[in-house]
């Protein structure tokens, strides 16, 4: 339902013109003020939990499985007084965006707890809420990667688009949220285009892959050997796969963990005792284990280099203590980088992203104002529709009289003049009466508002 529909039925053409026009002139002022307040208050709100406010043990309890989001959205709309809704649920956040002019955010909070079988005291301490302008600003920051665990990460925008698609399929996106999220997608794209927020890697895993891309122009023709199966190696493996790496070998002390990760990456697994045998196959080696001693010594790597017939090998040691013996760096055709080498690049990139984030915040502030301007303008829609209906009624009434005059043989020029004068008088009568009344009552505020609405020039100052 649109804001115009919520305002109630529009009066028909047969309404008394003068009285209706006077009411419309007053109504345009008072009705706009009421809906302006609603548009900037609880008309639009969000509630949520994210990685900053809640541990994973809580976040996993309030997540929404993708195949249950549509059902949850319809339940929310039917039972919490919400007219439009969208649910964004990722590993780091669960947020509910609502358009609900007749509901309170507490109704949605109660629904959120009930849906996940959690009491208010269980979920309340971790929840945050935004309304009006704050909601718009929060969403733009989320979609632009400014509220992410890794500043500027691009995946969140795709997740927001998926959430919008699911809400659209569930039928819970209307005029307000539809406009808000389309605006959000455009702003997030602008942030990516106009700033360097996502230009530089800020994790050692991603930095390692970026380094590999600089050394090997075609990763699709290369093989990667990943030593370890922890989070850092998993991230490096996922980044390599996204960039089209040709083959992946995962080596780990616990072969079961190597098998699990290799299965996810489309590679194959080996145990650490087999490293020497498979090392010559690797163009790229990324190591990150918790071993207290080195995993690869100089002699083993030197033997692998000879077997590779001097084809270059990139080795990236992300472990502390180191997994690869430092002397390996002295071998020809081997390029060895440690976590310290990458950290300097990452710190510089992190500063670059922070500078870009400041630029992005300026863009977002401007775009929040643009959207709020559109939202506030919707409060005028009922008054505009009503006044146009009244004016069209006056037009039809005068036009019918003019047509009857022509049918009786009246002079066409005189008939046109009659139509113009009569319609002008009808349209001007109500506002003129109301302006005179405002002057009689000393209502300068109403006079000023009337002049602004009617597009009149400001009065000359009196001495």
CSV table of C-alpha atoms in Angstrom, one decimal:
chain,number,residue,atom,x,y,z
A,1,UNK,CA,0.0,0.0,0.0
A,2,UNK,CA,1.4,3.4,-0.9
A,3,UNK,CA,1.4,6.5,1.2
A,4,UNK,CA,-1.3,8.0,-0.9
A,5,UNK,CA,-3.6,5.0,-0.3
A,6,UNK,CA,-3.0,5.1,3.4
A,7,UNK,CA,-4.2,8.7,3.5
A,8,UNK,CA,-7.7,7.6,2.8
A,9,UNK,CA,-10.1,8.1,-0.1
A,10,UNK,CA,-9.7,11.2,-2.4
A,11,UNK,CA,-12.8,13.4,-2.6
A,12,UNK,CA,-14.7,13.4,-5.9
A,13,UNK,CA,-15.1,16.1,-8.4
A,14,UNK,CA,-18.5,17.2,-7.0
A,15,UNK,CA,-17.1,18.7,-3.8
A,16,UNK,CA,-17.8,22.4,-3.1
A,17,UNK,CA,-14.9,24.1,-4.7
A,18,UNK,CA,-14.2,27.1,-2.4
A,19,UNK,CA,-14.5,25.1,0.9
A,20,UNK,CA,-12.4,22.2,-0.5
A,21,UNK,CA,-9.7,24.6,-1.8
A,22,UNK,CA,-9.5,26.3,1.6
A,23,UNK,CA,-9.2,23.0,3.3
A,24,UNK,CA,-6.5,21.8,0.9
A,25,UNK,CA,-4.4,24.9,1.4
A,26,UNK,CA,-4.4,24.3,5.2
A,27,UNK,CA,-4.1,20.6,4.7
A,28,UNK,CA,-1.0,20.8,2.6
A,29,UNK,CA,0.7,22.5,5.6
A,30,UNK,CA,-0.6,20.4,8.5
A,31,UNK,CA,-0.7,17.0,6.7
A,32,UNK,CA,2.9,17.5,5.4
A,33,UNK,CA,4.1,18.3,8.9
A,34,UNK,CA,2.6,15.2,10.4
A,35,UNK,CA,3.9,12.8,7.7
A,36,UNK,CA,7.3,14.6,7.6
A,37,UNK,CA,7.6,13.6,11.3
A,38,UNK,CA,6.6,10.1,10.5
A,39,UNK,CA,9.0,9.8,7.6
A,40,UNK,CA,11.9,10.9,9.8
A,41,UNK,CA,10.8,8.8,12.7
A,42,UNK,CA,9.5,5.2,12.8
A,43,UNK,CA,8.2,5.0,9.2
A,44,UNK,CA,11.5,3.2,8.4
A,45,UNK,CA,13.6,1.2,10.8
A,46,UNK,CA,16.0,-1.7,11.2
A,47,UNK,CA,17.1,-4.0,14.0
A,48,UNK,CA,20.0,-6.4,14.0
A,49,UNK,CA,22.9,-8.2,15.4
A,50,UNK,CA,26.4,-8.3,14.0
A,51,UNK,CA,30.0,-9.3,14.7
A,52,UNK,CA,30.6,-6.2,16.7
A,53,UNK,CA,27.7,-6.7,19.1
A,54,UNK,CA,27.3,-10.5,19.5
A,55,UNK,CA,29.6,-13.6,19.6
A,56,UNK,CA,29.2,-16.3,17.0
A,57,UNK,CA,27.2,-18.4,19.6
A,58,UNK,CA,24.5,-15.8,19.5
A,59,UNK,CA,24.7,-15.0,15.8
A,60,UNK,CA,24.2,-18.6,14.8
A,61,UNK,CA,21.0,-18.8,16.8
A,62,UNK,CA,19.4,-15.8,15.1
A,63,UNK,CA,20.5,-16.5,11.5
A,64,UNK,CA,17.9,-17.3,8.8
A,65,UNK,CA,18.6,-20.1,6.4
A,66,UNK,CA,18.2,-18.9,2.8
A,67,UNK,CA,15.3,-21.3,2.1
A,68,UNK,CA,13.4,-20.0,5.2
A,69,UNK,CA,13.7,-16.3,4.6
A,70,UNK,CA,10.6,-16.0,2.5
A,71,UNK,CA,8.5,-17.7,5.1
A,72,UNK,CA,10.0,-15.6,7.9
A,73,UNK,CA,9.3,-12.4,5.9
A,74,UNK,CA,5.7,-13.2,5.4
A,75,UNK,CA,5.3,-14.1,9.1
A,76,UNK,CA,6.9,-10.8,10.1
A,77,UNK,CA,4.5,-8.8,7.8
A,78,UNK,CA,1.5,-10.7,9.1
A,79,UNK,CA,2.2,-10.6,12.8
A,80,UNK,CA,4.3,-7.5,13.6
A,81,UNK,CA,2.3,-4.7,11.9
A,82,UNK,CA,5.0,-4.3,9.3
A,83,UNK,CA,4.0,-3.5,5.7
A,84,UNK,CA,7.4,-3.9,3.9
A,85,UNK,CA,10.3,-6.0,5.1
A,86,UNK,CA,13.7,-7.4,4.1
A,87,UNK,CA,16.0,-9.8,6.0
A,88,UNK,CA,19.8,-9.7,5.5
A,89,UNK,CA,21.4,-12.8,7.1
A,90,UNK,CA,25.2,-13.5,6.7
A,91,UNK,CA,27.8,-15.2,8.8
A,92,UNK,CA,28.6,-11.8,10.4
A,93,UNK,CA,25.2,-10.2,10.7
A,94,UNK,CA,21.4,-10.7,10.8
A,95,UNK,CA,19.4,-7.5,10.1
A,96,UNK,CA,15.7,-6.9,9.5
A,97,UNK,CA,14.7,-3.8,7.5
A,98,UNK,CA,11.1,-2.6,7.9
A,99,UNK,CA,8.7,0.0,6.6
A,100,UNK,CA,6.0,0.2,9.2
A,101,UNK,CA,4.1,3.5,9.7
A,102,UNK,CA,1.7,2.0,12.2
A,103,UNK,CA,4.1,-0.3,14.1
A,104,UNK,CA,6.7,0.2,16.8
A,105,UNK,CA,10.2,-1.2,16.5
A,106,UNK,CA,9.5,-3.1,19.8
A,107,UNK,CA,6.8,-5.1,17.8
A,108,UNK,CA,9.5,-6.3,15.4
A,109,UNK,CA,12.0,-7.0,18.3
A,110,UNK,CA,9.3,-9.2,20.0
A,111,UNK,CA,8.7,-11.0,16.7
A,112,UNK,CA,12.5,-11.5,16.2
A,113,UNK,CA,12.8,-13.1,19.6
A,114,UNK,CA,9.7,-15.3,19.2
A,115,UNK,CA,10.8,-16.5,15.8
A,116,UNK,CA,14.1,-17.7,17.1
A,117,UNK,CA,12.6,-19.0,20.4
A,118,UNK,CA,14.6,-16.4,22.4
A,119,UNK,CA,13.4,-14.2,25.2
A,120,UNK,CA,13.9,-10.4,25.1
A,121,UNK,CA,16.4,-10.7,27.9
A,122,UNK,CA,18.4,-13.3,25.8
A,123,UNK,CA,18.5,-11.3,22.6
A,124,UNK,CA,18.1,-7.7,23.8
A,125,UNK,CA,21.6,-7.0,25.0
A,126,UNK,CA,23.0,-7.8,21.5
A,127,UNK,CA,20.5,-5.9,19.4
A,128,UNK,CA,20.9,-2.5,17.8
A,129,UNK,CA,18.2,-0.5,16.2
A,130,UNK,CA,18.1,2.4,13.7
A,131,UNK,CA,15.2,4.5,12.5
A,132,UNK,CA,14.6,7.1,9.8
A,133,UNK,CA,17.8,8.7,8.5
A,134,UNK,CA,19.9,6.5,10.7
A,135,UNK,CA,18.5,3.4,9.0
A,136,UNK,CA,19.4,4.7,5.5
A,137,UNK,CA,22.9,5.7,6.6
A,138,UNK,CA,23.5,2.3,8.2
A,139,UNK,CA,22.3,0.4,5.1
A,140,UNK,CA,24.5,2.4,2.8
A,141,UNK,CA,27.5,1.8,5.0
A,142,UNK,CA,26.8,-1.9,5.2
A,143,UNK,CA,26.4,-2.3,1.4
A,144,UNK,CA,29.6,-0.2,0.8
A,145,UNK,CA,31.7,-2.5,3.1
A,146,UNK,CA,32.2,0.2,5.7
A,147,UNK,CA,30.6,-1.8,8.5
A,148,UNK,CA,32.3,-5.1,7.6
A,149,UNK,CA,34.9,-7.1,9.6
A,150,UNK,CA,37.3,-6.4,6.7
A,151,UNK,CA,36.9,-2.8,5.7
A,152,UNK,CA,35.8,-2.4,2.1
A,153,UNK,CA,35.2,-6.1,1.4
A,154,UNK,CA,33.0,-6.5,-1.7
A,155,UNK,CA,31.1,-9.7,-0.9
A,156,UNK,CA,28.5,-7.9,1.3
A,157,UNK,CA,27.0,-6.0,-1.7
A,158,UNK,CA,26.2,-9.3,-3.4
A,159,UNK,CA,24.7,-10.6,-0.1
A,160,UNK,CA,22.5,-7.5,0.1
A,161,UNK,CA,21.3,-8.0,-3.5
A,162,UNK,CA,20.5,-11.6,-2.7
A,163,UNK,CA,18.5,-10.5,0.3
A,164,UNK,CA,16.6,-8.0,-1.9
A,165,UNK,CA,15.8,-10.7,-4.4
A,166,UNK,CA,14.4,-13.0,-1.7
A,167,UNK,CA,12.3,-10.3,-0.3
A,168,UNK,CA,10.9,-9.4,-3.7
A,169,UNK,CA,10.1,-13.1,-4.3
A,170,UNK,CA,8.3,-13.2,-0.9
A,171,UNK,CA,6.2,-10.1,-1.9
A,172,UNK,CA,7.4,-8.0,1.0
A,173,UNK,CA,9.1,-5.2,-1.0
A,174,UNK,CA,7.0,-2.2,-1.7
A,175,UNK,CA,7.5,1.4,-2.8
A,176,UNK,CA,9.7,2.6,0.1
A,177,UNK,CA,12.1,-0.4,0.6
A,178,UNK,CA,12.2,-0.9,-3.2
A,179,UNK,CA,13.3,2.7,-3.7
A,180,UNK,CA,15.7,2.5,-0.7
A,181,UNK,CA,17.5,-0.6,-1.9
A,182,UNK,CA,17.8,0.5,-5.5
A,183,UNK,CA,19.3,3.7,-4.2
A,184,UNK,CA,21.6,1.6,-2.0
A,185,UNK,CA,22.9,-0.5,-5.0
A,186,UNK,CA,23.7,2.7,-6.9
A,187,UNK,CA,25.5,4.3,-4.0
A,188,UNK,CA,27.6,1.2,-3.3
A,189,UNK,CA,28.6,1.1,-6.9
A,190,UNK,CA,29.5,4.8,-6.8
A,191,UNK,CA,31.6,4.2,-3.7
A,192,UNK,CA,33.5,1.4,-5.5
A,193,UNK,CA,34.0,3.5,-8.6
A,194,UNK,CA,34.9,6.9,-7.0
A,195,UNK,CA,37.1,5.7,-4.1
A,196,UNK,CA,39.9,3.1,-3.6
A,197,UNK,CA,37.9,1.3,-0.8
A,198,UNK,CA,38.4,-2.1,-2.3
A,199,UNK,CA,41.5,-1.6,-4.4
A,200,UNK,CA,44.2,-3.0,-2.0
A,201,UNK,CA,44.2,-6.3,-0.1
A,202,UNK,CA,44.1,-6.1,3.7
A,203,UNK,CA,44.5,-9.7,4.7
A,204,UNK,CA,47.7,-11.8,4.4
A,205,UNK,CA,45.8,-14.5,2.6
A,206,UNK,CA,44.6,-12.2,-0.1
A,207,UNK,CA,47.9,-10.3,-0.2
A,208,UNK,CA,49.6,-13.6,-0.9
A,209,UNK,CA,47.3,-14.4,-3.8
A,210,UNK,CA,47.7,-10.9,-5.2
A,211,UNK,CA,51.5,-11.4,-5.1
A,212,UNK,CA,51.1,-14.6,-7.0
A,213,UNK,CA,49.0,-12.8,-9.7
A,214,UNK,CA,51.8,-10.3,-10.1
A,215,UNK,CA,54.4,-13.0,-10.6
A,216,UNK,CA,52.4,-15.4,-12.7
A,217,UNK,CA,50.2,-13.7,-15.3
A,218,UNK,CA,48.0,-16.8,-15.8
A,219,UNK,CA,47.1,-18.6,-12.6
A,220,UNK,CA,45.1,-21.1,-14.6
A,221,UNK,CA,48.3,-22.6,-15.9
A,222,UNK,CA,49.9,-22.9,-12.4
A,223,UNK,CA,49.7,-25.4,-9.5
A,224,UNK,CA,49.5,-24.4,-5.9
A,225,UNK,CA,50.7,-26.4,-2.8
A,226,UNK,CA,49.0,-25.3,0.4
A,227,UNK,CA,50.7,-26.4,3.6
A,228,UNK,CA,48.3,-26.4,6.5
A,229,UNK,CA,44.6,-26.5,6.8
A,230,UNK,CA,43.8,-23.6,9.2
A,231,UNK,CA,41.8,-20.4,8.5
A,232,UNK,CA,44.6,-18.6,6.8
A,233,UNK,CA,45.3,-21.4,4.4
A,234,UNK,CA,41.6,-21.9,3.8
A,235,UNK,CA,41.2,-18.2,2.8
A,236,UNK,CA,44.3,-18.3,0.6
A,237,UNK,CA,42.9,-21.4,-1.1
A,238,UNK,CA,39.5,-19.8,-1.7
A,239,UNK,CA,41.1,-16.7,-3.1
A,240,UNK,CA,43.3,-18.8,-5.4
A,241,UNK,CA,40.3,-20.8,-6.6
A,242,UNK,CA,38.3,-17.5,-7.3
A,243,UNK,CA,41.3,-16.4,-9.4
A,244,UNK,CA,41.2,-19.6,-11.5
A,245,UNK,CA,44.2,-21.5,-10.1
A,246,UNK,CA,44.9,-24.6,-12.2
A,247,UNK,CA,45.6,-27.3,-9.6
A,248,UNK,CA,45.6,-27.3,-5.8
A,249,UNK,CA,47.4,-29.7,-3.5
A,250,UNK,CA,46.7,-29.5,0.3
A,251,UNK,CA,49.3,-30.9,2.7
A,252,UNK,CA,48.6,-31.3,6.4
A,253,UNK,CA,49.8,-33.3,9.3
A,254,UNK,CA,46.2,-34.5,9.9
A,255,UNK,CA,45.3,-36.0,6.5
A,256,UNK,CA,41.5,-35.9,7.3
A,257,UNK,CA,41.7,-32.1,7.6
A,258,UNK,CA,43.6,-31.9,4.3
A,259,UNK,CA,41.0,-34.1,2.6
A,260,UNK,CA,38.2,-31.8,3.9
A,261,UNK,CA,39.8,-28.6,2.6
A,262,UNK,CA,41.0,-30.2,-0.7
A,263,UNK,CA,37.4,-31.4,-1.3
A,264,UNK,CA,36.1,-27.8,-0.9
A,265,UNK,CA,38.8,-26.4,-3.2
A,266,UNK,CA,38.6,-29.1,-5.8
A,267,UNK,CA,42.1,-30.3,-5.2
A,268,UNK,CA,43.7,-33.4,-3.6
A,269,UNK,CA,45.3,-34.1,-0.2
A,270,UNK,CA,48.6,-35.4,0.9
A,271,UNK,CA,50.3,-35.9,4.3
A,272,UNK,CA,53.4,-33.9,5.3
A,273,UNK,CA,55.7,-36.9,4.7
A,274,UNK,CA,54.8,-36.7,1.0
A,275,UNK,CA,55.8,-33.0,0.7
A,276,UNK,CA,59.2,-33.7,-0.9
A,277,UNK,CA,57.7,-35.9,-3.6
A,278,UNK,CA,55.0,-33.4,-4.6
A,279,UNK,CA,57.0,-30.2,-4.2
A,280,UNK,CA,58.4,-30.1,-7.8
A,281,UNK,CA,54.8,-29.9,-9.0
A,282,UNK,CA,54.1,-26.6,-7.2
A,283,UNK,CA,54.6,-23.2,-8.9
A,284,UNK,CA,53.2,-21.5,-5.8
A,285,UNK,CA,53.7,-22.7,-2.2
A,286,UNK,CA,51.7,-21.1,0.6
A,287,UNK,CA,52.6,-22.3,4.1
A,288,UNK,CA,50.8,-21.6,7.4
A,289,UNK,CA,51.0,-24.3,10.1
A,290,UNK,CA,51.4,-24.2,13.9
A,291,UNK,CA,54.5,-26.3,13.7
A,292,UNK,CA,57.3,-25.2,16.2
A,293,UNK,CA,60.0,-26.1,13.6
A,294,UNK,CA,60.4,-25.7,9.9
A,295,UNK,CA,58.4,-27.9,7.5
A,296,UNK,CA,60.6,-27.3,4.4
A,297,UNK,CA,64.4,-27.1,4.6
A,298,UNK,CA,66.8,-25.7,2.1
A,299,UNK,CA,67.9,-29.2,0.8
A,300,UNK,CA,64.4,-30.3,0.0
A,301,UNK,CA,63.5,-27.1,-1.9
A,302,UNK,CA,66.9,-27.2,-3.8
A,303,UNK,CA,66.1,-30.7,-4.9
A,304,UNK,CA,62.6,-29.6,-6.1
A,305,UNK,CA,64.1,-26.7,-8.0
A,306,UNK,CA,66.4,-29.0,-9.9
A,307,UNK,CA,63.5,-31.3,-10.8
A,308,UNK,CA,61.6,-28.3,-12.1
A,309,UNK,CA,64.4,-27.5,-14.5
A,310,UNK,CA,64.8,-23.9,-13.2
A,311,UNK,CA,61.1,-23.0,-13.6
A,312,UNK,CA,60.5,-20.2,-11.0
A,313,UNK,CA,58.8,-21.1,-7.7
A,314,UNK,CA,56.9,-18.6,-5.5
A,315,UNK,CA,57.0,-19.5,-1.8
A,316,UNK,CA,55.0,-17.6,0.8
A,317,UNK,CA,55.6,-18.4,4.4
A,318,UNK,CA,52.7,-17.0,6.5
A,319,UNK,CA,53.6,-18.9,9.7
A,320,UNK,CA,55.1,-17.7,12.9
A,321,UNK,CA,57.4,-19.5,13.7
A,322,UNK,CA,58.4,-19.9,10.1
A,323,UNK,CA,57.5,-23.1,8.1
A,324,UNK,CA,60.2,-22.6,5.5
A,325,UNK,CA,63.9,-22.4,6.3
A,326,UNK,CA,65.2,-18.8,5.7
A,327,UNK,CA,68.1,-20.1,3.7
A,328,UNK,CA,65.7,-21.0,0.9
A,329,UNK,CA,65.6,-17.4,-0.1
A,330,UNK,CA,69.2,-17.7,-1.3
A,331,UNK,CA,68.3,-20.3,-4.0
A,332,UNK,CA,68.1,-19.2,-7.6
A,333,UNK,CA,64.6,-19.3,-9.2
A,334,UNK,CA,62.9,-19.3,-5.8
A,335,UNK,CA,61.1,-16.2,-4.6
A,336,UNK,CA,60.5,-16.5,-0.8
A,337,UNK,CA,58.2,-14.0,1.1
A,338,UNK,CA,57.5,-14.1,4.8
A,339,UNK,CA,54.5,-12.7,6.7
A,340,UNK,CA,56.6,-9.6,7.6
A,341,UNK,CA,57.1,-8.8,3.9
A,342,UNK,CA,53.4,-8.9,3.4
A,343,UNK,CA,52.5,-7.1,6.6
A,344,UNK,CA,54.2,-3.9,5.4
A,345,UNK,CA,52.2,-4.0,2.2
A,346,UNK,CA,49.0,-4.8,4.2
A,347,UNK,CA,49.5,-1.9,6.6
A,348,UNK,CA,50.0,0.5,3.8
A,349,UNK,CA,46.9,-0.8,2.1
A,350,UNK,CA,44.9,-0.6,5.3
A,351,UNK,CA,45.8,3.1,5.6
A,352,UNK,CA,44.8,3.5,2.0
A,353,UNK,CA,41.4,1.9,2.7
A,354,UNK,CA,40.8,4.1,5.7
A,355,UNK,CA,41.5,7.2,3.6
A,356,UNK,CA,39.1,5.9,1.0
A,357,UNK,CA,36.5,5.1,3.7
A,358,UNK,CA,36.5,8.8,4.7
A,359,UNK,CA,35.7,9.7,1.1
A,360,UNK,CA,33.0,7.0,1.1
A,361,UNK,CA,31.4,8.5,4.2
A,362,UNK,CA,31.1,11.9,2.5
A,363,UNK,CA,29.4,10.2,-0.5
A,364,UNK,CA,27.1,8.4,1.8
A,365,UNK,CA,26.1,11.5,3.8
A,366,UNK,CA,25.1,13.2,0.6
A,367,UNK,CA,23.2,10.2,-0.7
A,368,UNK,CA,21.4,9.8,2.7
A,369,UNK,CA,20.1,13.3,2.3
A,370,UNK,CA,19.0,12.6,-1.2
A,371,UNK,CA,17.0,9.6,-0.2
A,372,UNK,CA,15.5,11.3,2.8
A,373,UNK,CA,14.4,14.2,0.6
A,374,UNK,CA,12.6,11.7,-1.6
A,375,UNK,CA,11.0,10.0,1.5
A,376,UNK,CA,9.9,13.3,3.0
A,377,UNK,CA,8.4,14.3,-0.4
A,378,UNK,CA,6.1,11.3,-0.3
A,379,UNK,CA,4.2,13.0,2.6
A,380,UNK,CA,3.0,15.6,0.1
A,381,UNK,CA,1.5,12.9,-2.3
A,382,UNK,CA,-2.0,12.7,-0.7
A,383,UNK,CA,-2.4,16.5,-0.7
A,384,UNK,CA,-1.2,16.8,-4.3
A,385,UNK,CA,-3.5,14.0,-5.4
A,386,UNK,CA,-6.4,15.6,-3.6
A,387,UNK,CA,-5.8,19.1,-4.9
A,388,UNK,CA,-5.4,17.8,-8.4
A,389,UNK,CA,-8.7,15.9,-8.1
A,390,UNK,CA,-10.4,19.1,-6.9
A,391,UNK,CA,-8.9,21.2,-9.7
A,392,UNK,CA,-9.9,18.6,-12.3
A,393,UNK,CA,-13.4,18.6,-10.9
A,394,UNK,CA,-13.6,22.4,-11.3
A,395,UNK,CA,-12.2,22.1,-14.9
A,396,UNK,CA,-14.8,19.5,-15.8
A,397,UNK,CA,-17.6,21.6,-14.3
A,398,UNK,CA,-16.6,24.8,-16.2
A,399,UNK,CA,-15.8,22.8,-19.4
A,400,UNK,CA,-19.3,21.3,-19.4
A,401,UNK,CA,-20.9,24.8,-19.1
A,402,UNK,CA,-18.7,26.0,-22.0
A,403,UNK,CA,-19.7,23.1,-24.2
A,404,UNK,CA,-23.4,23.8,-23.5
A,405,UNK,CA,-22.8,27.5,-24.4
A,406,UNK,CA,-21.3,26.4,-27.7
A,407,UNK,CA,-24.2,24.0,-28.4
A,408,UNK,CA,-26.6,26.9,-27.9
A,409,UNK,CA,-24.6,28.9,-30.6
A,410,UNK,CA,-22.6,31.2,-28.3
A,411,UNK,CA,-19.6,33.0,-29.8
A,412,UNK,CA,-16.5,30.7,-29.6
A,413,UNK,CA,-14.2,33.6,-28.5
A,414,UNK,CA,-16.6,34.7,-25.8
A,415,UNK,CA,-17.0,31.0,-24.7
A,416,UNK,CA,-13.2,30.5,-24.4
A,417,UNK,CA,-12.9,33.8,-22.4
A,418,UNK,CA,-15.8,32.6,-20.1
A,419,UNK,CA,-14.0,29.3,-19.5
A,420,UNK,CA,-10.7,30.9,-18.7
A,421,UNK,CA,-12.1,33.5,-16.4
A,422,UNK,CA,-14.4,31.2,-14.6
A,423,UNK,CA,-11.8,28.5,-14.1
A,424,UNK,CA,-9.2,31.0,-12.9
A,425,UNK,CA,-11.7,32.5,-10.4
A,426,UNK,CA,-12.6,29.0,-9.1
A,427,UNK,CA,-9.0,27.9,-8.6
A,428,UNK,CA,-8.0,31.2,-7.0
A,429,UNK,CA,-11.0,31.7,-4.8
A,430,UNK,CA,-10.2,29.2,-2.0
A,431,UNK,CA,-6.5,30.2,-1.6
A,432,UNK,CA,-7.3,33.9,-1.7
A,433,UNK,CA,-10.0,33.5,1.0
A,434,UNK,CA,-7.6,31.6,3.2
A,435,UNK,CA,-4.8,34.1,2.7
A,436,UNK,CA,-7.2,37.0,3.7
A,437,UNK,CA,-8.2,35.0,6.8
A,438,UNK,CA,-4.6,34.4,7.7
A,439,UNK,CA,-3.9,38.1,7.4
A,440,UNK,CA,-7.0,39.0,9.4
A,441,UNK,CA,-5.9,36.7,12.2
A,442,UNK,CA,-2.3,37.8,12.1
A,443,UNK,CA,-1.0,34.4,11.1
A,444,UNK,CA,2.2,35.4,9.4
A,445,UNK,CA,3.5,31.8,9.4
A,446,UNK,CA,0.4,30.7,7.4
A,447,UNK,CA,0.8,33.7,5.0
A,448,UNK,CA,4.5,32.8,4.5
A,449,UNK,CA,3.7,29.2,3.9
A,450,UNK,CA,0.9,30.1,1.5
A,451,UNK,CA,3.1,32.3,-0.5
A,452,UNK,CA,5.7,29.6,-0.7
A,453,UNK,CA,3.2,26.9,-1.8
A,454,UNK,CA,1.7,29.2,-4.4
A,455,UNK,CA,5.1,30.2,-5.7
A,456,UNK,CA,4.6,34.0,-5.0
A,457,UNK,CA,7.6,36.3,-4.7
A,458,UNK,CA,8.4,37.5,-1.2
A,459,UNK,CA,6.7,40.7,-0.2
A,460,UNK,CA,8.7,44.0,-0.2
A,461,UNK,CA,10.0,44.9,3.2
A,462,UNK,CA,8.0,47.7,4.8
A,463,UNK,CA,9.6,50.7,6.5
